[in-house]
GROMACS .gro file of C-alpha atoms in nm:
model
  312
    1MET     CA    1  -0.009  -0.003  -0.013
    2SER     CA    2   0.288   0.234   0.074
    3LEU     CA    3   0.437   0.174  -0.271
    4ARG     CA    4   0.087   0.186  -0.444
    5GLN     CA    5   0.006   0.537  -0.292
    6TYR     CA    6   0.373   0.668  -0.331
    7MET     CA    7   0.343   0.604  -0.722
    8MET     CA    8   0.180   0.973  -0.779
    9TYR     CA    9   0.509   1.109  -0.670
   10PHE     CA   10   0.696   0.877  -0.868
   11TYR     CA   11   0.481   0.988  -1.191
   12LEU     CA   12   0.625   1.356  -1.076
   13ILE     CA   13   0.961   1.251  -1.024
   14ALA     CA   14   0.967   1.085  -1.388
   15ALA     CA   15   0.803   1.396  -1.549
   16TYR     CA   16   1.069   1.591  -1.395
   17ILE     CA   17   1.348   1.401  -1.502
   18TYR     CA   18   1.203   1.414  -1.857
   19TYR     CA   19   1.155   1.792  -1.805
   20ASN     CA   20   1.530   1.839  -1.707
   21GLN     CA   21   1.652   1.603  -1.998
   22TYR     CA   22   1.454   1.714  -2.268
   23ILE     CA   23   1.203   2.044  -2.207
   24LYS     CA   24   1.461   2.252  -2.015
   25ASN     CA   25   1.687   2.295  -2.294
   26SER     CA   26   1.482   2.241  -2.612
   27ASP     CA   27   1.262   2.453  -2.844
   28LEU     CA   28   0.939   2.423  -2.697
   29THR     CA   29   0.748   2.477  -3.024
   30PRO     CA   30   0.737   2.119  -3.108
   31LEU     CA   31   0.592   2.023  -2.786
   32ILE     CA   32   0.295   2.267  -2.782
   33ILE     CA   33   0.234   2.140  -3.133
   34PHE     CA   34   0.229   1.772  -2.981
   35LEU     CA   35  -0.015   1.896  -2.719
   36TYR     CA   36  -0.274   2.023  -2.971
   37ARG     CA   37  -0.229   1.711  -3.184
   38ILE     CA   38  -0.322   1.499  -2.891
   39GLY     CA   39  -0.636   1.690  -2.894
   40VAL     CA   40  -0.717   1.654  -3.235
   41VAL     CA   41  -0.627   1.276  -3.237
   42SER     CA   42  -0.833   1.229  -2.907
   43ILE     CA   43  -1.157   1.383  -3.050
   44ILE     CA   44  -1.124   1.164  -3.377
   45LEU     CA   45  -1.094   0.863  -3.184
   46GLU     CA   46  -1.374   0.929  -2.951
   47VAL     CA   47  -1.598   0.996  -3.199
   48LEU     CA   48  -1.508   0.678  -3.373
   49PHE     CA   49  -1.541   0.486  -3.045
   50LEU     CA   50  -1.902   0.620  -2.983
   51PHE     CA   51  -1.985   0.521  -3.330
   52TYR     CA   52  -1.871   0.167  -3.238
   53LEU     CA   53  -2.086   0.156  -2.925
   54ILE     CA   54  -2.384   0.271  -3.109
   55ILE     CA   55  -2.317  -0.001  -3.384
   56TYR     CA   56  -2.235  -0.298  -3.144
   57ASP     CA   57  -2.413  -0.193  -2.825
   58PHE     CA   58  -2.731  -0.051  -2.977
   59ASN     CA   59  -2.987  -0.188  -2.737
   60ASN     CA   60  -2.784  -0.074  -2.405
   61PHE     CA   61  -2.580   0.214  -2.544
   62SER     CA   62  -2.698   0.568  -2.391
   63PHE     CA   63  -2.531   0.909  -2.456
   64PHE     CA   64  -2.587   1.023  -2.093
   65GLU     CA   65  -2.543   0.711  -1.924
   66GLY     CA   66  -2.230   0.498  -1.829
   67TYR     CA   67  -1.881   0.571  -1.923
   68ASN     CA   68  -1.832   0.628  -2.292
   69TYR     CA   69  -1.462   0.646  -2.366
   70TYR     CA   70  -1.192   0.436  -2.461
   71SER     CA   71  -0.929   0.562  -2.220
   72HIS     CA   72  -0.907   0.796  -1.905
   73ALA     CA   73  -0.662   0.999  -2.113
   74VAL     CA   74  -0.931   1.126  -2.354
   75MET     CA   75  -1.032   1.365  -2.085
   76PHE     CA   76  -0.712   1.564  -2.122
   77GLY     CA   77  -0.741   1.530  -2.502
   78LEU     CA   78  -1.087   1.705  -2.542
   79ILE     CA   79  -0.955   1.957  -2.296
   80ASN     CA   80  -0.668   1.995  -2.533
   81PHE     CA   81  -0.874   2.033  -2.832
   82GLY     CA   82  -1.138   2.276  -2.702
   83ALA     CA   83  -0.808   2.509  -2.627
   84TYR     CA   84  -0.654   2.451  -2.954
   85ALA     CA   85  -0.991   2.562  -3.116
   86LEU     CA   86  -1.042   2.866  -2.913
   87VAL     CA   87  -0.664   2.989  -2.940
   88PHE     CA   88  -0.555   2.899  -3.280
   89LYS     CA   89  -0.889   2.899  -3.500
   90GLN     CA   90  -1.094   3.166  -3.624
   91GLY     CA   91  -1.447   3.278  -3.696
   92VAL     CA   92  -1.732   3.007  -3.719
   93TYR     CA   93  -1.474   2.743  -3.736
   94LYS     CA   94  -1.365   2.822  -3.387
   95TRP     CA   95  -1.702   2.807  -3.225
   96LEU     CA   96  -1.810   2.490  -3.412
   97LEU     CA   97  -1.492   2.284  -3.302
   98PHE     CA   98  -1.509   2.421  -2.936
   99SER     CA   99  -1.887   2.323  -2.925
  100THR     CA  100  -1.805   1.975  -3.048
  101ALA     CA  101  -1.571   1.939  -2.776
  102LEU     CA  102  -1.799   2.080  -2.536
  103LEU     CA  103  -2.072   1.844  -2.679
  104LEU     CA  104  -1.867   1.534  -2.642
  105SER     CA  105  -1.768   1.633  -2.280
  106THR     CA  106  -2.120   1.573  -2.201
  107PHE     CA  107  -2.118   1.215  -2.341
  108LEU     CA  108  -1.837   1.066  -2.136
  109GLY     CA  109  -2.021   1.012  -1.793
  110HIS     CA  110  -1.833   1.262  -1.603
  111ALA     CA  111  -2.004   1.618  -1.542
  112SER     CA  112  -1.677   1.746  -1.409
  113LEU     CA  113  -1.524   1.693  -1.754
  114PHE     CA  114  -1.791   1.926  -1.887
  115LEU     CA  115  -1.721   2.183  -1.624
  116ALA     CA  116  -1.358   2.166  -1.719
  117VAL     CA  117  -1.399   2.200  -2.084
  118PHE     CA  118  -1.667   2.470  -1.999
  119SER     CA  119  -1.380   2.642  -1.788
  120LEU     CA  120  -1.200   2.710  -2.124
  121LEU     CA  121  -1.447   2.932  -2.254
  122LEU     CA  122  -1.465   3.119  -1.909
  123LEU     CA  123  -1.093   3.141  -1.883
  124TYR     CA  124  -1.075   3.248  -2.256
  125ILE     CA  125  -1.313   3.565  -2.219
  126LEU     CA  126  -1.163   3.659  -1.892
  127ILE     CA  127  -0.814   3.679  -2.042
  128ARG     CA  128  -0.958   3.949  -2.280
  129VAL     CA  129  -1.111   4.173  -2.043
  130ASN     CA  130  -0.960   4.403  -1.799
  131LEU     CA  131  -0.849   4.359  -1.441
  132LYS     CA  132  -1.149   4.495  -1.288
  133ALA     CA  133  -1.386   4.281  -1.491
  134LYS     CA  134  -1.191   3.971  -1.424
  135ILE     CA  135  -1.195   4.022  -1.024
  136THR     CA  136  -1.578   4.098  -1.053
  137ALA     CA  137  -1.625   3.767  -1.269
  138ILE     CA  138  -1.417   3.576  -1.053
  139SER     CA  139  -1.586   3.699  -0.732
  140LEU     CA  140  -1.937   3.615  -0.879
  141GLY     CA  141  -1.828   3.269  -0.981
  142VAL     CA  142  -1.701   3.176  -0.638
  143LEU     CA  143  -2.050   3.318  -0.473
  144SER     CA  144  -2.250   3.110  -0.747
  145ILE     CA  145  -2.040   2.798  -0.685
  146TRP     CA  146  -2.110   2.840  -0.293
  147PHE     CA  147  -2.478   2.903  -0.371
  148LEU     CA  148  -2.527   2.606  -0.594
  149THR     CA  149  -2.378   2.350  -0.339
  150PHE     CA  150  -2.738   2.419  -0.134
  151LEU     CA  151  -2.961   2.347  -0.423
  152PRO     CA  152  -3.112   1.973  -0.398
  153GLN     CA  153  -2.975   1.934  -0.771
  154PHE     CA  154  -2.626   1.955  -0.659
  155GLN     CA  155  -2.688   1.719  -0.354
  156ASP     CA  156  -2.722   1.407  -0.494
  157ALA     CA  157  -2.535   1.086  -0.362
  158ASN     CA  158  -2.202   1.134  -0.596
  159ALA     CA  159  -2.164   1.514  -0.495
  160SER     CA  160  -2.237   1.441  -0.139
  161TRP     CA  161  -1.993   1.178  -0.096
  162ARG     CA  162  -1.723   1.426  -0.241
  163LEU     CA  163  -1.830   1.690  -0.026
  164LEU     CA  164  -1.830   1.464   0.301
  165PHE     CA  165  -1.508   1.298   0.196
  166TRP     CA  166  -1.320   1.656   0.133
  167SER     CA  167  -1.433   1.785   0.471
  168GLU     CA  168  -1.296   1.478   0.641
  169ILE     CA  169  -0.987   1.474   0.458
  170ASN     CA  170  -0.937   1.843   0.524
  171LYS     CA  171  -1.003   1.797   0.905
  172ILE     CA  172  -0.691   1.556   0.892
  173ILE     CA  173  -0.494   1.791   0.675
  174PHE     CA  174  -0.532   2.098   0.871
  175LEU     CA  175  -0.660   1.984   1.226
  176ASN     CA  176  -0.473   1.675   1.284
  177ASN     CA  177  -0.160   1.774   1.089
  178TYR     CA  178  -0.184   2.170   1.095
  179GLY     CA  179  -0.107   2.151   0.703
  180LEU     CA  180   0.252   2.048   0.774
  181LEU     CA  181   0.347   1.701   0.736
  182GLY     CA  182   0.041   1.504   0.645
  183GLU     CA  183  -0.020   1.114   0.703
  184GLY     CA  184   0.266   0.958   0.508
  185PHE     CA  185   0.217   0.664   0.292
  186GLY     CA  186   0.036   0.307   0.348
  187VAL     CA  187  -0.222   0.455   0.556
  188PRO     CA  188  -0.611   0.436   0.496
  189TYR     CA  189  -0.752   0.762   0.375
  190VAL     CA  190  -1.061   0.695   0.577
  191SER     CA  191  -1.135   0.584   0.925
  192ILE     CA  192  -1.377   0.286   1.002
  193ASP     CA  193  -1.573   0.546   1.190
  194PHE     CA  194  -1.608   0.806   0.894
  195ALA     CA  195  -1.684   0.517   0.658
  196PHE     CA  196  -2.012   0.403   0.880
  197GLU     CA  197  -2.070   0.795   0.875
  198LEU     CA  198  -2.100   0.780   0.514
  199LEU     CA  199  -2.317   0.459   0.514
  200ASN     CA  200  -2.560   0.633   0.733
  201LYS     CA  201  -2.572   0.965   0.554
  202ILE     CA  202  -2.605   0.867   0.202
  203GLY     CA  203  -2.593   0.499   0.192
  204ALA     CA  204  -2.252   0.458   0.065
  205HIS     CA  205  -2.120   0.135   0.167
  206GLY     CA  206  -1.809   0.101  -0.076
  207PHE     CA  207  -1.564   0.124   0.234
  208LEU     CA  208  -1.719  -0.120   0.413
  209ASP     CA  209  -1.752  -0.381   0.139
  210GLN     CA  210  -1.593  -0.688   0.291
  211SER     CA  211  -1.517  -0.809  -0.082
  212ARG     CA  212  -1.295  -0.517  -0.130
  213HIS     CA  213  -1.115  -0.486   0.245
  214LEU     CA  214  -0.844  -0.259   0.109
  215GLU     CA  215  -1.073  -0.003  -0.052
  216ARG     CA  216  -1.009   0.242   0.238
  217TRP     CA  217  -0.655   0.242   0.135
  218VAL     CA  218  -0.684   0.243  -0.261
  219SER     CA  219  -0.981   0.516  -0.295
  220PRO     CA  220  -0.833   0.871  -0.269
  221PRO     CA  221  -1.073   1.144  -0.222
  222HIS     CA  222  -1.141   1.238  -0.581
  223ASN     CA  223  -0.933   1.510  -0.582
  224SER     CA  224  -0.573   1.470  -0.642
  225PHE     CA  225  -0.446   1.797  -0.486
  226PHE     CA  226  -0.599   1.690  -0.162
  227THR     CA  227  -0.435   1.345  -0.195
  228ILE     CA  228  -0.111   1.524  -0.214
  229CYS     CA  229  -0.192   1.731   0.082
  230PHE     CA  230  -0.311   1.419   0.290
  231HIS     CA  231   0.038   1.234   0.219
  232THR     CA  232   0.261   1.505   0.268
  233GLY     CA  233   0.095   1.813   0.408
  234PHE     CA  234  -0.077   2.151   0.252
  235ILE     CA  235   0.300   2.316   0.238
  236SER     CA  236   0.431   2.070  -0.019
  237LEU     CA  237   0.122   2.152  -0.260
  238VAL     CA  238   0.219   2.517  -0.225
  239LEU     CA  239   0.578   2.445  -0.281
  240LEU     CA  240   0.479   2.238  -0.578
  241LEU     CA  241   0.272   2.520  -0.721
  242THR     CA  242   0.505   2.802  -0.647
  243PRO     CA  243   0.660   2.788  -0.981
  244ILE     CA  244   0.346   2.880  -1.177
  245LYS     CA  245   0.327   3.234  -1.023
  246ASN     CA  246   0.418   3.390  -1.350
  247ILE     CA  247   0.135   3.219  -1.512
  248VAL     CA  248  -0.105   3.356  -1.244
  249LYS     CA  249   0.037   3.699  -1.298
  250TYR     CA  250  -0.021   3.691  -1.682
  251PHE     CA  251  -0.379   3.611  -1.637
  252PHE     CA  252  -0.437   3.937  -1.438
  253ILE     CA  253  -0.249   4.128  -1.689
  254ASP     CA  254  -0.474   4.388  -1.872
  255SER     CA  255  -0.454   4.230  -2.211
  256SER     CA  256  -0.778   4.400  -2.337
  257LYS     CA  257  -0.574   4.625  -2.545
  258THR     CA  258  -0.293   4.407  -2.660
  259GLN     CA  259  -0.256   4.114  -2.873
  260PRO     CA  260  -0.159   3.823  -2.627
  261ASP     CA  261   0.095   3.552  -2.694
  262LYS     CA  262  -0.115   3.269  -2.851
  263ASN     CA  263   0.112   2.967  -2.689
  264LYS     CA  264   0.088   3.130  -2.364
  265VAL     CA  265  -0.287   3.199  -2.382
  266PHE     CA  266  -0.307   2.792  -2.518
  267LEU     CA  267  -0.091   2.681  -2.220
  268LEU     CA  268  -0.262   2.887  -1.979
  269LEU     CA  269  -0.600   2.752  -2.083
  270LEU     CA  270  -0.468   2.372  -2.066
  271LEU     CA  271  -0.309   2.428  -1.720
  272PHE     CA  272  -0.587   2.580  -1.529
  273SER     CA  273  -0.852   2.369  -1.699
  274TYR     CA  274  -0.643   2.050  -1.635
  275MET     CA  275  -0.634   2.169  -1.265
  276VAL     CA  276  -1.015   2.196  -1.281
  277TRP     CA  277  -1.033   1.817  -1.396
  278VAL     CA  278  -0.765   1.734  -1.139
  279SER     CA  279  -0.976   1.878  -0.848
  280PHE     CA  280  -1.291   1.656  -0.897
  281ASN     CA  281  -1.126   1.315  -0.996
  282VAL     CA  282  -0.840   1.042  -0.938
  283VAL     CA  283  -0.600   1.186  -1.208
  284LEU     CA  284  -0.241   1.232  -1.080
  285GLU     CA  285  -0.246   0.886  -0.894
  286LEU     CA  286  -0.290   0.728  -1.256
  287PRO     CA  287   0.011   0.708  -1.517
  288HIS     CA  288  -0.192   0.767  -1.834
  289SER     CA  289  -0.321   1.113  -1.688
  290ALA     CA  290  -0.063   1.203  -1.466
  291MET     CA  291   0.224   1.242  -1.729
  292LEU     CA  292  -0.006   1.465  -1.932
  293PHE     CA  293  -0.081   1.675  -1.658
  294TRP     CA  294   0.292   1.708  -1.560
  295LEU     CA  295   0.404   1.742  -1.928
  296VAL     CA  296   0.175   2.047  -1.954
  297PHE     CA  297   0.278   2.172  -1.604
  298PHE     CA  298   0.652   2.176  -1.670
  299VAL     CA  299   0.622   2.307  -2.052
  300SER     CA  300   0.389   2.598  -1.897
  301ILE     CA  301   0.634   2.675  -1.648
  302GLU     CA  302   0.946   2.699  -1.894
  303TYR     CA  303   0.773   2.886  -2.151
  304PHE     CA  304   0.645   3.148  -1.913
  305ASN     CA  305   0.963   3.170  -1.712
  306SER     CA  306   1.234   3.148  -1.995
  307ASN     CA  307   1.291   3.467  -2.227
  308ARG     CA  308   1.421   3.243  -2.479
  309TYR     CA  309   1.060   3.147  -2.602
  310LEU     CA  310   0.892   3.490  -2.544
  311ILE     CA  311   1.004   3.607  -2.904
  312LYS     CA  312   0.788   3.439  -3.166
   0.00000   0.00000   0.00000
């Protein structure tokens, strides 16, 4: 269990080694092209896969039920394609391609994927307005999300499970460990008492299923950032995200009167929308998803922090 839980850090270390061996001393243009080609390939394969499901599973197939994708990595692919359409395409073609990515995101069985792709549009609009409008929009967005959590439509078993789990994890992170060291590795994410609390409040019995007696050790809180904080403390997450400070600064620059760098906008959209996806799912704990996230993470840091790549 210790090794299994530590693997999310192994993927980070592997990505960092790759970054130092290739990205840090190379031209970033081929990698940026590679990222939007991942999006193009992913959306083509996903459309073909949906046709396959329609033809060979006609009686049981539903666009809005089940998980209709061939790989978890396609989630990032749809985000890549949406960002590519918004940044590098023009006119009607831009909105047609982005709408395709947004529509497909509703068919794959994850509501948070639609949120991640939709956040591309929100970020794209915010980048193009002045600072006052950005702060106002972000404030309204935070208030809206807070308000929505009180509506019955947003309190189903799935959402309630996450909110209860996140509340418990944050107690462990900030009350038990003061955000400093974390719980380490090889420990269960939830206690027996909390497992019974989930059963009593929302009828969730997964952590008490005798046929899956290791479930408390292998099911993290569906927010990879919380998983990092659980294992090694909140301070470790702050240190990890510190290098993106220039990316955050760029977002708040008043670009309404200037022509922004398209590569910067593309990477900013990718990274922030990836972070939305990571905030609702088990992502950095899995190799096929983690490596894509860390690739964008390190490419973005290098592009924004190095003057070598700021001149087109």
